[in-house]
């Protein structure tokens, strides 16, 4: 039986492997007709936080949704089918990479509008509290979304009403290609913005899955006990381009040296090193998991390709249509 720390590593390896394989399919075959935002390099933020949630806790995400979706227990085959636009997809082939959901797993949804799901999570958390339910809403977003007005409005509302919500800021240093230094005043932080609104805040090394897990446990318990919202600012880094499967060291906004310096702190390698004494065979385990998950995602792709696309007769199913006058 795997230890709790080793299970976290396994979860990161699964997400990394799935996304790397999907990125190759995306680039080489051009059959996924949806923009994709990969979390390669950021796996610890998804796995560490979701590890301390229950299926009844709801997670919301922005456009970089695959990792939290899988970490929360979302169905891989449904995710792959969604990327291929198939009816069996988790959003019935209508949402694509940025609009995935699986309420049975507690993944309430994701959206491409910057900061949109921050407010949705606060609303869900407030509903939980008003119904007397010991449930927590969590929302993933990048530090770019912390520049949006809805972020401040949501923080203030959550603080005033002691909403059981955990704000998870994946601070990967860039809003598309704009570094923090050109957007945030010197000496300020996302954590500081939350504290100014009266929200308890923690800054955590987002590439340390064990540290993320411990901070998230504290935050979720704090919110669940009715003591108000918490913000986690998790410092991490995406290895691939903002959108799409490629690398972007030649785009002029960050250097190959910078990327390699963050890759040297790979969350999977770090975590494996930390458990090597208690689990001497961890390196062999990681390699066996990579092989296992490659088989899993290749099989999911094969099945997705054979599935039908949505019928055009149901094109407006689920859409809001105003009543005829």
CSV table of C-alpha atoms in Angstrom, one decimal:
chain,number,residue,atom,x,y,z
A,1,UNK,CA,0.0,0.0,0.0
A,2,UNK,CA,1.3,3.4,-0.9
A,3,UNK,CA,1.9,6.0,1.8
A,4,UNK,CA,0.0,9.3,1.6
A,5,UNK,CA,3.1,11.1,0.4
A,6,UNK,CA,3.8,8.6,-2.3
A,7,UNK,CA,0.1,8.8,-3.5
A,8,UNK,CA,0.7,12.5,-4.0
A,9,UNK,CA,3.7,11.8,-6.2
A,10,UNK,CA,1.6,9.2,-8.2
A,11,UNK,CA,-1.1,11.8,-8.7
A,12,UNK,CA,1.4,14.3,-10.1
A,13,UNK,CA,3.0,11.7,-12.4
A,14,UNK,CA,-0.4,10.9,-13.8
A,15,UNK,CA,-1.3,14.5,-14.6
A,16,UNK,CA,2.2,15.2,-16.1
A,17,UNK,CA,2.1,12.0,-18.2
A,18,UNK,CA,-1.5,12.6,-19.4
A,19,UNK,CA,-0.8,16.2,-20.4
A,20,UNK,CA,2.5,15.4,-22.2
A,21,UNK,CA,0.8,12.7,-24.2
A,22,UNK,CA,-2.2,14.9,-25.0
A,23,UNK,CA,0.1,17.7,-26.0
A,24,UNK,CA,1.8,15.5,-28.5
A,25,UNK,CA,-1.5,14.4,-30.0
A,26,UNK,CA,-2.6,18.0,-30.2
A,27,UNK,CA,0.5,19.1,-32.0
A,28,UNK,CA,0.9,16.2,-34.3
A,29,UNK,CA,-2.6,15.4,-35.4
A,30,UNK,CA,-4.5,18.7,-35.2
A,31,UNK,CA,-7.7,16.8,-34.4
A,32,UNK,CA,-8.5,18.6,-31.1
A,33,UNK,CA,-10.1,21.8,-32.2
A,34,UNK,CA,-10.1,23.5,-28.9
A,35,UNK,CA,-7.5,25.9,-27.3
A,36,UNK,CA,-5.6,24.0,-24.6
A,37,UNK,CA,-3.8,25.4,-21.5
A,38,UNK,CA,-1.5,22.8,-20.0
A,39,UNK,CA,-0.3,22.7,-16.4
A,40,UNK,CA,3.0,20.9,-17.1
A,41,UNK,CA,5.3,21.9,-14.3
A,42,UNK,CA,2.4,23.1,-12.0
A,43,UNK,CA,1.1,19.6,-10.9
A,44,UNK,CA,1.8,20.1,-7.2
A,45,UNK,CA,-0.8,22.9,-6.9
A,46,UNK,CA,-3.6,20.7,-8.2
A,47,UNK,CA,-2.7,17.5,-6.4
A,48,UNK,CA,-1.7,19.1,-3.1
A,49,UNK,CA,-4.9,21.1,-2.7
A,50,UNK,CA,-7.4,18.6,-4.0
A,51,UNK,CA,-5.9,15.9,-1.8
A,52,UNK,CA,-7.5,17.5,1.3
A,53,UNK,CA,-11.0,17.9,-0.2
A,54,UNK,CA,-14.0,15.6,-0.2
A,55,UNK,CA,-16.3,14.8,-3.2
A,56,UNK,CA,-18.9,17.2,-1.6
A,57,UNK,CA,-16.5,20.1,-1.7
A,58,UNK,CA,-16.7,21.9,-5.1
A,59,UNK,CA,-13.7,23.0,-7.1
A,60,UNK,CA,-13.9,25.7,-9.8
A,61,UNK,CA,-11.1,26.5,-12.2
A,62,UNK,CA,-10.2,29.0,-14.9
A,63,UNK,CA,-8.9,28.1,-18.3
A,64,UNK,CA,-6.0,25.9,-17.1
A,65,UNK,CA,-8.4,23.2,-16.0
A,66,UNK,CA,-7.0,19.7,-16.8
A,67,UNK,CA,-4.8,19.3,-13.7
A,68,UNK,CA,-7.4,20.3,-11.0
A,69,UNK,CA,-10.1,18.4,-12.9
A,70,UNK,CA,-8.0,15.1,-12.7
A,71,UNK,CA,-6.8,15.8,-9.2
A,72,UNK,CA,-10.3,16.2,-8.0
A,73,UNK,CA,-11.3,12.8,-9.4
A,74,UNK,CA,-12.6,13.8,-12.8
A,75,UNK,CA,-12.9,11.1,-15.4
A,76,UNK,CA,-10.0,10.9,-17.8
A,77,UNK,CA,-11.9,9.3,-20.6
A,78,UNK,CA,-14.6,12.0,-20.3
A,79,UNK,CA,-11.9,14.7,-20.4
A,80,UNK,CA,-10.2,13.3,-23.5
A,81,UNK,CA,-13.6,12.9,-25.3
A,82,UNK,CA,-14.3,16.5,-24.5
A,83,UNK,CA,-11.0,17.6,-26.0
A,84,UNK,CA,-12.1,15.8,-29.2
A,85,UNK,CA,-15.5,17.4,-29.1
A,86,UNK,CA,-17.4,14.2,-28.6
A,87,UNK,CA,-20.9,13.8,-27.1
A,88,UNK,CA,-19.4,11.5,-24.3
A,89,UNK,CA,-17.2,14.3,-23.1
A,90,UNK,CA,-17.6,15.7,-19.6
A,91,UNK,CA,-19.3,18.8,-21.1
A,92,UNK,CA,-21.0,16.7,-23.9
A,93,UNK,CA,-18.4,18.0,-26.5
A,94,UNK,CA,-19.6,21.5,-26.2
A,95,UNK,CA,-17.1,23.1,-23.9
A,96,UNK,CA,-13.7,21.9,-24.9
A,97,UNK,CA,-10.5,22.2,-22.8
A,98,UNK,CA,-11.5,25.4,-20.9
A,99,UNK,CA,-15.1,24.4,-20.0
A,100,UNK,CA,-14.9,21.0,-18.2
A,101,UNK,CA,-17.0,19.8,-15.3
A,102,UNK,CA,-17.9,16.7,-13.3
A,103,UNK,CA,-20.2,17.5,-10.4
A,104,UNK,CA,-20.2,13.9,-9.3
A,105,UNK,CA,-16.5,14.3,-8.5
A,106,UNK,CA,-17.0,17.8,-7.0
A,107,UNK,CA,-15.5,19.6,-10.0
A,108,UNK,CA,-18.2,22.2,-10.5
A,109,UNK,CA,-16.8,23.7,-13.6
A,110,UNK,CA,-14.2,25.9,-15.4
A,111,UNK,CA,-14.5,28.9,-17.7
A,112,UNK,CA,-12.3,30.9,-20.0
A,113,UNK,CA,-13.4,34.4,-18.8
A,114,UNK,CA,-10.6,35.7,-16.5
A,115,UNK,CA,-11.8,35.6,-12.9
A,116,UNK,CA,-15.3,34.4,-13.7
A,117,UNK,CA,-15.2,31.3,-11.5
A,118,UNK,CA,-13.8,33.2,-8.5
A,119,UNK,CA,-17.2,34.8,-8.1
A,120,UNK,CA,-19.0,31.5,-8.8
A,121,UNK,CA,-17.1,29.7,-6.1
A,122,UNK,CA,-17.9,32.4,-3.6
A,123,UNK,CA,-21.6,32.1,-4.5
A,124,UNK,CA,-21.5,28.3,-4.1
A,125,UNK,CA,-19.7,28.6,-0.7
A,126,UNK,CA,-22.3,31.1,0.5
A,127,UNK,CA,-25.1,28.8,-0.5
A,128,UNK,CA,-23.4,25.9,1.4
A,129,UNK,CA,-23.2,28.1,4.5
A,130,UNK,CA,-26.8,29.3,4.3
A,131,UNK,CA,-27.9,25.7,4.0
A,132,UNK,CA,-25.9,24.7,7.1
A,133,UNK,CA,-23.7,22.3,5.1
A,134,UNK,CA,-20.1,21.7,6.1
A,135,UNK,CA,-18.9,22.0,2.5
A,136,UNK,CA,-16.2,24.2,1.1
A,137,UNK,CA,-15.8,25.8,-2.3
A,138,UNK,CA,-12.4,26.2,-3.8
A,139,UNK,CA,-11.4,28.3,-6.9
A,140,UNK,CA,-8.2,28.0,-8.9
A,141,UNK,CA,-7.0,31.1,-10.8
A,142,UNK,CA,-3.7,32.6,-12.0
A,143,UNK,CA,-2.2,35.8,-10.6
A,144,UNK,CA,-3.3,37.6,-13.7
A,145,UNK,CA,-6.9,37.1,-12.5
A,146,UNK,CA,-6.0,38.9,-9.3
A,147,UNK,CA,-5.8,42.1,-11.4
A,148,UNK,CA,-9.5,41.8,-12.2
A,149,UNK,CA,-12.2,43.7,-10.3
A,150,UNK,CA,-14.2,40.6,-9.6
A,151,UNK,CA,-11.3,39.3,-7.5
A,152,UNK,CA,-11.5,42.2,-5.1
A,153,UNK,CA,-15.3,42.1,-5.0
A,154,UNK,CA,-15.3,38.4,-4.3
A,155,UNK,CA,-12.7,38.8,-1.5
A,156,UNK,CA,-14.6,41.5,0.2
A,157,UNK,CA,-18.0,39.6,0.0
A,158,UNK,CA,-16.4,36.4,1.3
A,159,UNK,CA,-14.8,38.2,4.2
A,160,UNK,CA,-17.9,40.1,5.2
A,161,UNK,CA,-20.1,37.0,5.1
A,162,UNK,CA,-17.4,34.5,6.3
A,163,UNK,CA,-18.0,32.4,3.2
A,164,UNK,CA,-16.4,28.9,3.3
A,165,UNK,CA,-14.2,29.4,0.2
A,166,UNK,CA,-10.6,28.8,-0.4
A,167,UNK,CA,-9.0,31.0,-3.1
A,168,UNK,CA,-6.1,29.1,-4.8
A,169,UNK,CA,-3.9,31.5,-6.7
A,170,UNK,CA,-1.4,29.6,-9.0
A,171,UNK,CA,1.1,32.3,-9.3
A,172,UNK,CA,3.1,31.1,-12.3
A,173,UNK,CA,4.8,34.5,-12.7
A,174,UNK,CA,3.2,35.5,-16.0
A,175,UNK,CA,-0.1,36.7,-17.3
A,176,UNK,CA,0.3,35.3,-20.8
A,177,UNK,CA,3.6,37.1,-21.5
A,178,UNK,CA,3.5,40.0,-19.0
A,179,UNK,CA,5.7,39.4,-15.9
A,180,UNK,CA,4.6,40.4,-12.4
A,181,UNK,CA,7.0,43.3,-12.4
A,182,UNK,CA,5.1,45.3,-15.1
A,183,UNK,CA,1.7,44.7,-13.5
A,184,UNK,CA,2.2,44.8,-9.7
A,185,UNK,CA,3.7,47.7,-7.7
A,186,UNK,CA,7.0,46.8,-6.0
A,187,UNK,CA,6.5,45.3,-2.6
A,188,UNK,CA,3.0,44.1,-3.2
A,189,UNK,CA,1.6,40.6,-3.6
A,190,UNK,CA,-1.6,38.7,-4.2
A,191,UNK,CA,-1.5,37.6,-0.6
A,192,UNK,CA,-1.2,41.2,0.5
A,193,UNK,CA,-4.3,42.2,-1.6
A,194,UNK,CA,-6.3,39.5,0.1
A,195,UNK,CA,-5.1,40.5,3.6
A,196,UNK,CA,-6.2,44.1,2.9
A,197,UNK,CA,-9.7,42.7,2.4
A,198,UNK,CA,-9.6,40.9,5.7
A,199,UNK,CA,-9.0,37.4,4.2
A,200,UNK,CA,-6.5,35.1,5.9
A,201,UNK,CA,-3.7,34.4,3.4
A,202,UNK,CA,-0.7,32.1,3.1
A,203,UNK,CA,2.2,32.2,0.7
A,204,UNK,CA,3.5,28.7,-0.2
A,205,UNK,CA,6.1,27.2,-2.4
A,206,UNK,CA,3.8,25.8,-5.1
A,207,UNK,CA,6.3,23.3,-6.3
A,208,UNK,CA,6.4,21.6,-2.9
A,209,UNK,CA,3.4,19.2,-3.0
A,210,UNK,CA,3.8,18.3,0.7
A,211,UNK,CA,3.9,22.0,1.7
A,212,UNK,CA,0.9,22.7,-0.5
A,213,UNK,CA,-1.0,19.8,1.0
A,214,UNK,CA,-0.4,20.9,4.5
A,215,UNK,CA,-1.3,24.5,3.8
A,216,UNK,CA,-4.4,23.5,2.0
A,217,UNK,CA,-5.5,21.2,4.8
A,218,UNK,CA,-5.3,24.1,7.2
A,219,UNK,CA,-7.2,26.4,4.8
A,220,UNK,CA,-10.0,24.0,4.1
A,221,UNK,CA,-10.4,23.2,7.8
A,222,UNK,CA,-10.5,26.9,8.6
A,223,UNK,CA,-13.2,27.5,6.0
A,224,UNK,CA,-15.2,24.4,6.9
A,225,UNK,CA,-15.3,25.4,10.5
A,226,UNK,CA,-17.0,28.6,9.7
A,227,UNK,CA,-14.0,30.8,10.4
A,228,UNK,CA,-14.1,32.5,7.0
A,229,UNK,CA,-12.3,32.4,3.7
A,230,UNK,CA,-8.6,31.7,3.1
A,231,UNK,CA,-6.3,32.6,0.1
A,232,UNK,CA,-3.3,30.4,-0.8
A,233,UNK,CA,-0.7,32.1,-3.0
A,234,UNK,CA,1.2,29.2,-4.6
A,235,UNK,CA,4.4,30.1,-6.4
A,236,UNK,CA,4.9,27.9,-9.4
A,237,UNK,CA,5.8,28.0,-13.1
A,238,UNK,CA,4.4,26.6,-16.4
A,239,UNK,CA,6.9,24.9,-18.6
A,240,UNK,CA,4.9,25.2,-21.9
A,241,UNK,CA,3.5,28.2,-23.6
A,242,UNK,CA,0.5,30.0,-22.1
A,243,UNK,CA,-1.7,28.3,-24.6
A,244,UNK,CA,-1.0,25.2,-26.8
A,245,UNK,CA,1.4,22.3,-26.6
A,246,UNK,CA,4.6,24.1,-27.6
A,247,UNK,CA,7.5,25.8,-25.9
A,248,UNK,CA,7.9,29.6,-26.1
A,249,UNK,CA,11.5,30.4,-25.0
A,250,UNK,CA,12.0,32.1,-28.4
A,251,UNK,CA,9.0,34.5,-28.0
A,252,UNK,CA,11.0,37.1,-26.3
A,253,UNK,CA,9.3,37.5,-22.9
A,254,UNK,CA,11.3,34.8,-21.0
A,255,UNK,CA,14.6,33.0,-21.6
A,256,UNK,CA,15.5,29.4,-21.9
A,257,UNK,CA,17.7,29.8,-18.9
A,258,UNK,CA,14.8,31.0,-16.8
A,259,UNK,CA,12.7,28.1,-17.9
A,260,UNK,CA,15.5,25.6,-17.2
A,261,UNK,CA,16.0,27.0,-13.7
A,262,UNK,CA,12.4,26.3,-12.8
A,263,UNK,CA,12.5,22.9,-14.5
A,264,UNK,CA,15.4,22.0,-12.2
A,265,UNK,CA,12.9,22.4,-9.4
A,266,UNK,CA,10.5,20.0,-10.9
A,267,UNK,CA,7.8,19.2,-8.3
A,268,UNK,CA,7.9,15.4,-9.1
A,269,UNK,CA,11.7,15.2,-8.8
A,270,UNK,CA,11.6,17.2,-5.6
A,271,UNK,CA,8.9,15.1,-4.0
A,272,UNK,CA,10.6,11.8,-5.0
A,273,UNK,CA,13.8,13.0,-3.5
A,274,UNK,CA,12.0,13.9,-0.2
A,275,UNK,CA,10.6,10.3,0.2
A,276,UNK,CA,13.6,8.3,-1.1
A,277,UNK,CA,14.7,7.3,2.4
A,278,UNK,CA,11.2,6.0,3.3
A,279,UNK,CA,10.5,4.6,-0.2
A,280,UNK,CA,13.9,3.5,-1.6
A,281,UNK,CA,12.2,2.3,-4.8
A,282,UNK,CA,10.5,5.5,-5.6
A,283,UNK,CA,12.4,6.1,-8.9
A,284,UNK,CA,11.4,2.7,-10.3
A,285,UNK,CA,7.8,3.4,-9.1
A,286,UNK,CA,7.8,6.7,-11.0
A,287,UNK,CA,8.9,5.1,-14.2
A,288,UNK,CA,6.4,2.3,-13.9
A,289,UNK,CA,3.6,4.8,-13.3
A,290,UNK,CA,4.7,6.8,-16.4
A,291,UNK,CA,4.3,3.6,-18.5
A,292,UNK,CA,1.0,2.8,-16.9
A,293,UNK,CA,-0.4,6.3,-17.5
A,294,UNK,CA,0.9,6.4,-21.0
A,295,UNK,CA,-1.1,3.3,-21.8
A,296,UNK,CA,-4.1,4.7,-20.0
A,297,UNK,CA,-4.2,8.0,-22.0
A,298,UNK,CA,-3.4,6.3,-25.4
A,299,UNK,CA,-6.3,4.0,-24.8
A,300,UNK,CA,-8.6,6.9,-23.9
A,301,UNK,CA,-7.6,8.7,-27.1
A,302,UNK,CA,-8.3,5.6,-29.2
A,303,UNK,CA,-11.8,5.3,-27.6
A,304,UNK,CA,-12.5,9.1,-27.9
A,305,UNK,CA,-11.7,9.0,-31.7
A,306,UNK,CA,-14.3,6.3,-32.2
A,307,UNK,CA,-17.1,8.1,-30.4
A,308,UNK,CA,-19.8,10.1,-32.2
A,309,UNK,CA,-19.9,13.9,-32.3
A,310,UNK,CA,-22.9,15.6,-30.8
A,311,UNK,CA,-26.0,15.6,-33.0
A,312,UNK,CA,-26.8,19.0,-34.4
A,313,UNK,CA,-30.4,18.5,-33.3
A,314,UNK,CA,-29.3,19.0,-29.8
A,315,UNK,CA,-27.1,22.0,-30.5
A,316,UNK,CA,-29.1,24.4,-28.2
A,317,UNK,CA,-29.7,21.8,-25.5
A,318,UNK,CA,-28.8,23.4,-22.2
A,319,UNK,CA,-28.7,26.9,-23.7
A,320,UNK,CA,-30.8,29.7,-22.2
A,321,UNK,CA,-33.6,30.7,-24.6
A,322,UNK,CA,-35.8,33.7,-23.7
A,323,UNK,CA,-39.5,33.0,-23.8
A,324,UNK,CA,-41.2,34.0,-27.0
A,325,UNK,CA,-43.4,37.1,-26.8
